[in-house]
PDB file of C-alpha atoms in Angstrom:
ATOM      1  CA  UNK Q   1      -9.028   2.672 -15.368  1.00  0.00           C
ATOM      2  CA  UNK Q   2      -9.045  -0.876 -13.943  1.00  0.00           C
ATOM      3  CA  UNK Q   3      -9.989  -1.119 -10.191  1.00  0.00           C
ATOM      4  CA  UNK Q   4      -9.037  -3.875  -7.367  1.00  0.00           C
ATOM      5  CA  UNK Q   5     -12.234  -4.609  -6.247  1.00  0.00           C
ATOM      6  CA  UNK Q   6     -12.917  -4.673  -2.297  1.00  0.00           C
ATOM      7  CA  UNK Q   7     -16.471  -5.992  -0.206  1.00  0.00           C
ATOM      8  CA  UNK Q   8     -17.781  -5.395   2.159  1.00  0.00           C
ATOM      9  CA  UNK Q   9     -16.374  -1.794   2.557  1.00  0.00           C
ATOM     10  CA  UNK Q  10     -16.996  -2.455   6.703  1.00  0.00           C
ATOM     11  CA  UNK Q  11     -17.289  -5.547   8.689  1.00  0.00           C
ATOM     12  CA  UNK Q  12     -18.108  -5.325  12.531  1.00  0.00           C
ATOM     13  CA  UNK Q  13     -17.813  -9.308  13.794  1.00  0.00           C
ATOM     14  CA  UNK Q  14     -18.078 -10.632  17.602  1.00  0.00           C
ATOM     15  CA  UNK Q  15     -14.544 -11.630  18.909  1.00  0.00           C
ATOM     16  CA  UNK Q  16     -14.100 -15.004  18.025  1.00  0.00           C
ATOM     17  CA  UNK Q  17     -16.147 -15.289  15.142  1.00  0.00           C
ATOM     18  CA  UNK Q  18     -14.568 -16.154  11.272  1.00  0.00           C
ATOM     19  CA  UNK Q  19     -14.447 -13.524   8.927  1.00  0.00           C
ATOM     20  CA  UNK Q  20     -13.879 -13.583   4.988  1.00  0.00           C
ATOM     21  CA  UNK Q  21     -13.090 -10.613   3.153  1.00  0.00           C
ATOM     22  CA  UNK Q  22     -12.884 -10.227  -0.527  1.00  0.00           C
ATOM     23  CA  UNK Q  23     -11.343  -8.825  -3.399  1.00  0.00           C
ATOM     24  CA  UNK Q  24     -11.587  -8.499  -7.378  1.00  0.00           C
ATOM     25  CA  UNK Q  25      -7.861  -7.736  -8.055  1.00  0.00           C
ATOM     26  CA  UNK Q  26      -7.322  -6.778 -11.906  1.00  0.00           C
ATOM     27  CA  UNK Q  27      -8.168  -9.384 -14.075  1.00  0.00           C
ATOM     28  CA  UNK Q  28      -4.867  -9.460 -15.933  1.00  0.00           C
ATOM     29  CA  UNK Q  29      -2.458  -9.183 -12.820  1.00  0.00           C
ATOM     30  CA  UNK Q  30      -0.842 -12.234 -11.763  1.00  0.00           C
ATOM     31  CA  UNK Q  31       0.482 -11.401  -8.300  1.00  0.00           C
ATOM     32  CA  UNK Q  32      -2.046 -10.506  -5.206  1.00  0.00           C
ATOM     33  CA  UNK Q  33      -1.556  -9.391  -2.001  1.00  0.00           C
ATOM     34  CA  UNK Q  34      -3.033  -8.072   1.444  1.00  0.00           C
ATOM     35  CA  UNK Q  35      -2.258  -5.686   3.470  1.00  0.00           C
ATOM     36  CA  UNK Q  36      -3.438  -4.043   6.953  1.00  0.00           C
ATOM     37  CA  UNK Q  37      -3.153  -0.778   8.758  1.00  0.00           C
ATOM     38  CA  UNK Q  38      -4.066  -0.694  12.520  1.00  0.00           C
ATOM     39  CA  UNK Q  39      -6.058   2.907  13.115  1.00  0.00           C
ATOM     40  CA  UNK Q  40      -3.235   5.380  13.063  1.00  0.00           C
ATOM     41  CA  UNK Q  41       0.091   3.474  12.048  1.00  0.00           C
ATOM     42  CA  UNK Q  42       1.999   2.237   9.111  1.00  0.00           C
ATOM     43  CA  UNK Q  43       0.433  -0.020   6.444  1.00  0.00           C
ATOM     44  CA  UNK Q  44       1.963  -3.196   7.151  1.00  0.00           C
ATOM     45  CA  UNK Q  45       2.338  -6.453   4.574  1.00  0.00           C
ATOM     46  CA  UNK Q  46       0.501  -9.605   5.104  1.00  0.00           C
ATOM     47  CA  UNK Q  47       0.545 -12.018   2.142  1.00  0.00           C
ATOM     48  CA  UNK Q  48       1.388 -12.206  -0.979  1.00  0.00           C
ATOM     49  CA  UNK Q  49       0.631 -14.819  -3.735  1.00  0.00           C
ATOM     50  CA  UNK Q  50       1.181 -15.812  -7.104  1.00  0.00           C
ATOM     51  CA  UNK Q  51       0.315 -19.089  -8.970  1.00  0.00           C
ATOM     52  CA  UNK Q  52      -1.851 -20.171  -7.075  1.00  0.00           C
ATOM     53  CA  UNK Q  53       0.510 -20.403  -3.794  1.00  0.00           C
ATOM     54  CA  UNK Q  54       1.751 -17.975  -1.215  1.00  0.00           C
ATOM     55  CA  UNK Q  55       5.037 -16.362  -2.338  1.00  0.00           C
ATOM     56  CA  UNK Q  56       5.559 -14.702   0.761  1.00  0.00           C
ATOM     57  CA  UNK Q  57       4.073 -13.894   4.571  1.00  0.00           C
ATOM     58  CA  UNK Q  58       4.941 -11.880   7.546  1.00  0.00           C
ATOM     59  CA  UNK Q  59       5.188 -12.581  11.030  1.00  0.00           C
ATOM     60  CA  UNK Q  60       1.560 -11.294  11.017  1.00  0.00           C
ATOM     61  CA  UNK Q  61       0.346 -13.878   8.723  1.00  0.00           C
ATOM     62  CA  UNK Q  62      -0.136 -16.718  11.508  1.00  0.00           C
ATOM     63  CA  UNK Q  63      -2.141 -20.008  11.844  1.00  0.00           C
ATOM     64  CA  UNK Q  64      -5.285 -17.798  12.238  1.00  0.00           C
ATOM     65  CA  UNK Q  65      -5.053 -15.941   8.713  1.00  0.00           C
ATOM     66  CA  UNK Q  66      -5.658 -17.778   5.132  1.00  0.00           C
ATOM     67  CA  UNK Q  67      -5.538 -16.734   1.530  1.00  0.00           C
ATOM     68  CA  UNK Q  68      -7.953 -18.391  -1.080  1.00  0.00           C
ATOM     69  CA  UNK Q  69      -8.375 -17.313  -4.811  1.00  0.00           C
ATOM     70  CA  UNK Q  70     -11.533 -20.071  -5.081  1.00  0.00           C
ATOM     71  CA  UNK Q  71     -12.176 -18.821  -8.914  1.00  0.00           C
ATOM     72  CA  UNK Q  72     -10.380 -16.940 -11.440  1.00  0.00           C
ATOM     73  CA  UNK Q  73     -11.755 -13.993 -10.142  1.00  0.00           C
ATOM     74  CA  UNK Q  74     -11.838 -13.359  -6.552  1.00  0.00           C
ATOM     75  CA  UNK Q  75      -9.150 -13.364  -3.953  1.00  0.00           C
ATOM     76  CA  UNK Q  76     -10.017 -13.867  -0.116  1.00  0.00           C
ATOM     77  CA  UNK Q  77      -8.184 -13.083   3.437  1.00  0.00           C
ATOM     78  CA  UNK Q  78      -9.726 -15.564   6.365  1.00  0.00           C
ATOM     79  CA  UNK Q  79      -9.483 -14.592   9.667  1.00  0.00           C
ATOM     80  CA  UNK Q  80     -10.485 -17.917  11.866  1.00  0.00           C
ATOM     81  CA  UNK Q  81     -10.966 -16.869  15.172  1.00  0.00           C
ATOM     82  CA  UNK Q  82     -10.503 -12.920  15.911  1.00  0.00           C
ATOM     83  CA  UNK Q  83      -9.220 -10.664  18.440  1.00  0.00           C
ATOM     84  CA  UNK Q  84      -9.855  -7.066  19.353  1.00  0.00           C
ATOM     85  CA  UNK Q  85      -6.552  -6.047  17.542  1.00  0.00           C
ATOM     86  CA  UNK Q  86      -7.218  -7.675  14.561  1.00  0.00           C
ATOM     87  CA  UNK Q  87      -9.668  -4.631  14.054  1.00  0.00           C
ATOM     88  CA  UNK Q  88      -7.662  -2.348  11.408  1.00  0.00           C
ATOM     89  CA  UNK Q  89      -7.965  -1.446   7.364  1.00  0.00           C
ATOM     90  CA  UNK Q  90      -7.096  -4.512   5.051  1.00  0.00           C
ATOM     91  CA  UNK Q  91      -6.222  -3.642   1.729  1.00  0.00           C
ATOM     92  CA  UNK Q  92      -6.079  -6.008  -0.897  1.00  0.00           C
ATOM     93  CA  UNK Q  93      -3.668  -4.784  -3.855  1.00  0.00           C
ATOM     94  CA  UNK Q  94      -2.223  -6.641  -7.592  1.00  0.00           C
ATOM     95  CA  UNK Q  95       0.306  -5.927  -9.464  1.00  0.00           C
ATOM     96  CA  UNK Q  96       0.875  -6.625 -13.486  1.00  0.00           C
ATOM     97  CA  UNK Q  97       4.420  -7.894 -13.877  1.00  0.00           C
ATOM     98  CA  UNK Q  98       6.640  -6.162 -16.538  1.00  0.00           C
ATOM     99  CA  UNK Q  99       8.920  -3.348 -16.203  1.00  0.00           C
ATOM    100  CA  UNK Q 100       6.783  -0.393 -15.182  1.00  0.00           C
ATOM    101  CA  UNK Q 101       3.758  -1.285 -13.384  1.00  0.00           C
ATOM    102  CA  UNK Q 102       2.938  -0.342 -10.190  1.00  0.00           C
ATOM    103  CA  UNK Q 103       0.647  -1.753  -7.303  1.00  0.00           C
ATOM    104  CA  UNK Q 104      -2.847  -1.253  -7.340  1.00  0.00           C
ATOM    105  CA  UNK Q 105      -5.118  -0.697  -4.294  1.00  0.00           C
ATOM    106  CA  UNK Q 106      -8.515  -1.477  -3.518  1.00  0.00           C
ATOM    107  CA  UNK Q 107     -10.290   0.850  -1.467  1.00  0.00           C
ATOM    108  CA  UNK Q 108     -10.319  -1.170   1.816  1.00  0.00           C
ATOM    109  CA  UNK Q 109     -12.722  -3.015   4.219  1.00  0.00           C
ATOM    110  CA  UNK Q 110     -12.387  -2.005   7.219  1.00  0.00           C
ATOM    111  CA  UNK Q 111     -12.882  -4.546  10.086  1.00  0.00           C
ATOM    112  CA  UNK Q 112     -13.975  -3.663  13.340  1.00  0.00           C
ATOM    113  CA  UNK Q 113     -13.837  -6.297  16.129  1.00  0.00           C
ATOM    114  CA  UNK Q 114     -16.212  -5.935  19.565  1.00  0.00           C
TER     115      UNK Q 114
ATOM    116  CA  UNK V   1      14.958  -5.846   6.256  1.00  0.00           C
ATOM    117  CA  UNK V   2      14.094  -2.667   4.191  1.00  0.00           C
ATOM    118  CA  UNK V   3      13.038   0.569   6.335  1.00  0.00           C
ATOM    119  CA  UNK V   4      11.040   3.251   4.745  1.00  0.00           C
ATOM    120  CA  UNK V   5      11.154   7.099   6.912  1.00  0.00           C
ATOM    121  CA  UNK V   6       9.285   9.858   6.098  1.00  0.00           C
ATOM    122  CA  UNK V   7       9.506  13.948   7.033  1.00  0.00           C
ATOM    123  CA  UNK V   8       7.993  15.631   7.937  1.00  0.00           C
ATOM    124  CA  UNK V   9       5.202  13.966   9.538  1.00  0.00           C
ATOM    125  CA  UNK V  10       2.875  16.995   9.427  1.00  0.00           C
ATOM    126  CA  UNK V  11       2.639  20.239   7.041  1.00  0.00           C
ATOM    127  CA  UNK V  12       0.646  22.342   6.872  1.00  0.00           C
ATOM    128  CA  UNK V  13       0.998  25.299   3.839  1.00  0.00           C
ATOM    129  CA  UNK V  14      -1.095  28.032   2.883  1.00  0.00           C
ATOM    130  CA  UNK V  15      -2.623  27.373  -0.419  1.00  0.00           C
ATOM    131  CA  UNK V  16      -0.276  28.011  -3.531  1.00  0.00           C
ATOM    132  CA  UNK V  17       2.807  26.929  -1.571  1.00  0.00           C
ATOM    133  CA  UNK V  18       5.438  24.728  -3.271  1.00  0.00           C
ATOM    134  CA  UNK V  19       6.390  21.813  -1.342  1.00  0.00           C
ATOM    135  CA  UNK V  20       8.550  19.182  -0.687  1.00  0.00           C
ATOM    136  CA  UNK V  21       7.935  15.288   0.809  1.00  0.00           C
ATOM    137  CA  UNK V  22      11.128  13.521   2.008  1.00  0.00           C
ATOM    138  CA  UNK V  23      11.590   9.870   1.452  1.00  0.00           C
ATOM    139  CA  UNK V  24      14.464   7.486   2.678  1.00  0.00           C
ATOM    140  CA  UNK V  25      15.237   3.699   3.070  1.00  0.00           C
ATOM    141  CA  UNK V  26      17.799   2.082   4.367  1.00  0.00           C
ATOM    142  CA  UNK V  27      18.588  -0.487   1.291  1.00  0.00           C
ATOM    143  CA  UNK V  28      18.969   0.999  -1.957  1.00  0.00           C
ATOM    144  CA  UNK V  29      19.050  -2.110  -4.031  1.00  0.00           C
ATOM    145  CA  UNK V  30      15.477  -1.494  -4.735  1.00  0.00           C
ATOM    146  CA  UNK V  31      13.404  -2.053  -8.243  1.00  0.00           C
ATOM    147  CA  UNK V  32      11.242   1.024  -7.898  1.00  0.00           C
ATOM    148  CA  UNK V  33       9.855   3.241  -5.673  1.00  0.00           C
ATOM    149  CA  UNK V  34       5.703   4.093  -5.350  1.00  0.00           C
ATOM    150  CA  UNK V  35       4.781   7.160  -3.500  1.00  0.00           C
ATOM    151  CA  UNK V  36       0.622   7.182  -2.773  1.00  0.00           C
ATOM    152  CA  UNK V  37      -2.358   9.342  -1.173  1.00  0.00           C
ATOM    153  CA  UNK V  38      -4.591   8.339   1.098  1.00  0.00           C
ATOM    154  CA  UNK V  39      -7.406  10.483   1.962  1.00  0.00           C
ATOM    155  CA  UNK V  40      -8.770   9.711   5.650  1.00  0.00           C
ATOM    156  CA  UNK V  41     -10.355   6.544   5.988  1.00  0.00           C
ATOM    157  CA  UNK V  42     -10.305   5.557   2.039  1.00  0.00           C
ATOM    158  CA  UNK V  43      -7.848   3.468   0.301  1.00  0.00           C
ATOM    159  CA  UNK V  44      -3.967   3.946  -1.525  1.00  0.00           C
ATOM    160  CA  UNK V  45      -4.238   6.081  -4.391  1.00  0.00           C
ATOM    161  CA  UNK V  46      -0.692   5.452  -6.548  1.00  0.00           C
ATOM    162  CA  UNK V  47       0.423   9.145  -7.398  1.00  0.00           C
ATOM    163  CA  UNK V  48       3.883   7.907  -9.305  1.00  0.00           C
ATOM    164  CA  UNK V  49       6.191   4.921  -9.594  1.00  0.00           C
ATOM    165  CA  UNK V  50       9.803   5.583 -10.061  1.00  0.00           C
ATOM    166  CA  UNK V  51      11.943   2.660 -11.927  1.00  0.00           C
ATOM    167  CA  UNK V  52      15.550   2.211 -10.567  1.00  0.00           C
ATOM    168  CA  UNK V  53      16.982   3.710 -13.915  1.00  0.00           C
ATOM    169  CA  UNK V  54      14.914   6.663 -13.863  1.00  0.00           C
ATOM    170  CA  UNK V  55      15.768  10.061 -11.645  1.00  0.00           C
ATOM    171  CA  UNK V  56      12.227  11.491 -12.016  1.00  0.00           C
ATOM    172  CA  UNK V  57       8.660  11.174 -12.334  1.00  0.00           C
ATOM    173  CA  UNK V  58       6.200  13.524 -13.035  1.00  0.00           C
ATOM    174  CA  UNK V  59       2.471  13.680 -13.424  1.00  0.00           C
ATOM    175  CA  UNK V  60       0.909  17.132 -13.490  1.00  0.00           C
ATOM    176  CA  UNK V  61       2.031  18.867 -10.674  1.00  0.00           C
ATOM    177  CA  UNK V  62       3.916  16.587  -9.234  1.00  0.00           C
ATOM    178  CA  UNK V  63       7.152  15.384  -9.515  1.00  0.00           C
ATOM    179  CA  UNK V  64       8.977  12.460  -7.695  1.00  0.00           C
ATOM    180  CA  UNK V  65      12.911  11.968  -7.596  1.00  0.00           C
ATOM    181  CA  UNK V  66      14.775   8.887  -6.562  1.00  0.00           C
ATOM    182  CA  UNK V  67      18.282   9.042  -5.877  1.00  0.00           C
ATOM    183  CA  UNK V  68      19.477   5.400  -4.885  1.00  0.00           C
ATOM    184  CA  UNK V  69      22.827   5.845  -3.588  1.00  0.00           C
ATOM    185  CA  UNK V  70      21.435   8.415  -0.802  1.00  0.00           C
ATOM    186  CA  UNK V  71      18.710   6.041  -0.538  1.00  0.00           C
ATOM    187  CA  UNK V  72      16.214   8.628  -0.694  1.00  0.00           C
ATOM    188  CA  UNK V  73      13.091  10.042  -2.611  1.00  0.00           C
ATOM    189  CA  UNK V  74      11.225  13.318  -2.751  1.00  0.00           C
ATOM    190  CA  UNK V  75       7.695  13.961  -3.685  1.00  0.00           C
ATOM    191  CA  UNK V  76       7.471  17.918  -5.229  1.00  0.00           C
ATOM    192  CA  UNK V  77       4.355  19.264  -5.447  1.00  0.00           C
ATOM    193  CA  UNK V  78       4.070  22.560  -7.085  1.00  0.00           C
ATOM    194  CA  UNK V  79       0.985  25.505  -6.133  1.00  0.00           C
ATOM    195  CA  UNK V  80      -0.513  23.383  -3.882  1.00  0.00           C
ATOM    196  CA  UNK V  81      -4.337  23.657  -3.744  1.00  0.00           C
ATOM    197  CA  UNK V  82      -6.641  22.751  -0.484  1.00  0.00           C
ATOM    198  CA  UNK V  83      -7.572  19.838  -2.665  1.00  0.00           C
ATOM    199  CA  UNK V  84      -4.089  18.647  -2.198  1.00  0.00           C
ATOM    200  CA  UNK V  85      -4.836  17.927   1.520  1.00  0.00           C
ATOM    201  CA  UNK V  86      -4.244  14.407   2.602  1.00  0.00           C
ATOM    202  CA  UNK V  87      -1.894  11.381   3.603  1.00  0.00           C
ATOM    203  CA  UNK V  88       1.321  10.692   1.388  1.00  0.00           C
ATOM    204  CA  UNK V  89       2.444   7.831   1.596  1.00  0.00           C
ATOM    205  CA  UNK V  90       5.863   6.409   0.308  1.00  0.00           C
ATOM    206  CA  UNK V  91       6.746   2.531  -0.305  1.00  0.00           C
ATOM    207  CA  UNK V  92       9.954   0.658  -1.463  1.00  0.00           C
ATOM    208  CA  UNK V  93      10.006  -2.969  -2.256  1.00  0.00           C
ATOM    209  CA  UNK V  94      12.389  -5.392  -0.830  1.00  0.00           C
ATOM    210  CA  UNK V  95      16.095  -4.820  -1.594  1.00  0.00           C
ATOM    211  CA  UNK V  96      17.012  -6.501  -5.119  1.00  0.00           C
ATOM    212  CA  UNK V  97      13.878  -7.766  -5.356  1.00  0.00           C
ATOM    213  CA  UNK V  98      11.523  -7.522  -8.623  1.00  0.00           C
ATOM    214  CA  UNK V  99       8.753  -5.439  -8.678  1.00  0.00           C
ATOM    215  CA  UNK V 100       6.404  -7.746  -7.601  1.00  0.00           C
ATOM    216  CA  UNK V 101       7.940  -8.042  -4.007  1.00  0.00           C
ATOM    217  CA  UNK V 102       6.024  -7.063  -0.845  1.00  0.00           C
ATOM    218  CA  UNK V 103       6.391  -3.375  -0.165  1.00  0.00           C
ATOM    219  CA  UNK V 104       7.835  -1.248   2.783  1.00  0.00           C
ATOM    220  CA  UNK V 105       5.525   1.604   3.409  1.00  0.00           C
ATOM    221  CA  UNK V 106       6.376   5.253   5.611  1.00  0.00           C
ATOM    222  CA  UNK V 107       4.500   6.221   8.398  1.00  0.00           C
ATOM    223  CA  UNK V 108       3.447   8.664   5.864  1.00  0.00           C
ATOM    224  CA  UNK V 109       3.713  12.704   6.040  1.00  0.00           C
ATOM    225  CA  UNK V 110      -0.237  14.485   7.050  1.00  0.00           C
ATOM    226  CA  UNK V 111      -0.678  17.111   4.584  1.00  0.00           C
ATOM    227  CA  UNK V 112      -2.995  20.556   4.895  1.00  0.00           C
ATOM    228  CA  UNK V 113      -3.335  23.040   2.572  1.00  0.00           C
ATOM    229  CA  UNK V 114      -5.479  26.087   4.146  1.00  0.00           C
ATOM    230  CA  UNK V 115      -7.494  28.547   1.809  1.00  0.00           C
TER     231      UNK V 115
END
């Protein structure tokens, strides 16, 4: 079964410092997305994007976050500058359009800012 | 703005229960509905994806309904096994949206199944 692809599985970073995480989504899904869940609440929505533009962000999503697919393969959340609550689970997910199809996960990085 | 509930938020059965996950959102205009599992610390694991035309899903032993117009879902798992035990999770997309909208997730029901 086709995965969504996540690395690295855990990041600890320095408050302030840049982080990039990355994901493999399906190769034949067109629309990608990231997600986060602070330790103990609801998974919350990010980003999502499709051709090569966002389609959609949440309040979330500000200045400090940025979405890249650099190749035809990988698909990457920037955080510029972070904070102590940035620390949560980001999951990156695709979807295959067509009647029927579901998102797909990826197993998470989880980020941990001190 | 699409809200997703879920309850209970705990349960905890003895092993070969029956059981029963509730669902509900707040705008039924949805495309399909995704419940999930998430084991502790580890990522979404889709379980079934209900289309707006369909009443029910099932996959082994479980079975998902989704009845729009009481904007609500249940996830039916049937002899539940200590394997079982984890996070479900349910998710509705923005109302009318396609399927490829951002989701709305639940806080998500915690569920044990004891030996």
């Amino acid at each position: 079964e086709p995965e969504v692809t996540q690395t690295p599985s855990h990041q600890v970073t320095q408050m302030g410092q840049e982080v990039i995480l990355r994901c493999v989504p399906i190769s034949n899904h067109l629309y990608f997305y990231w997600y986060r869940q602070i330790l103990g609440q609801k998974v919350e929505f990010l980003v999502s994007f499709y051709n090569n533009e966002i389609s959609e962000k949440s309040e979330i999503f500000d200045d400090q976050f940025s979405v890249e697919r650099p190749d035809g393969s990988n698909f990457t959340l920037k955080i510029r500058s972070t904070k102590l609550e940035d620390s949560a689970m980001y999951f990156c997910a695709s979807v295959r359009t067509g009647y029927g199809y579901g998102y797909t996960f990826g197993s998470g990085t989880r980020l941990t800012v001190v | 703005k699409q809200e997703v509930t879920q309850i209970p938020a705990a349960l905890s059965v003895p092993e070969g229960e029956n059981l029963v996950l509730n669902c509900s959102f707040t705008d039924s205009a949805i495309y399909n509905l995704q419940w999930f599992r998430q084991d502790p610390g580890k990522g979404l694991t889709s379980l079934l994806l209900i289309q707006s035309s369909q009443r029910e899903q099932t996959s082994g032993r479980l079975n998902a309904s989704l009845d729009k117009s009481s904007g609500r879902s249940t996830l039916y798992i049937a002899a539940s096994q200590p394997g079982d035990s984890a996070t479900y999770l349910c998710a509705a997309p923005n109302a009318g949206g396609t399927s490829y909208g951002k989701l709305t997730f639940g806080q998500g029901t915690i569920l044990t199944v004891h030996p």
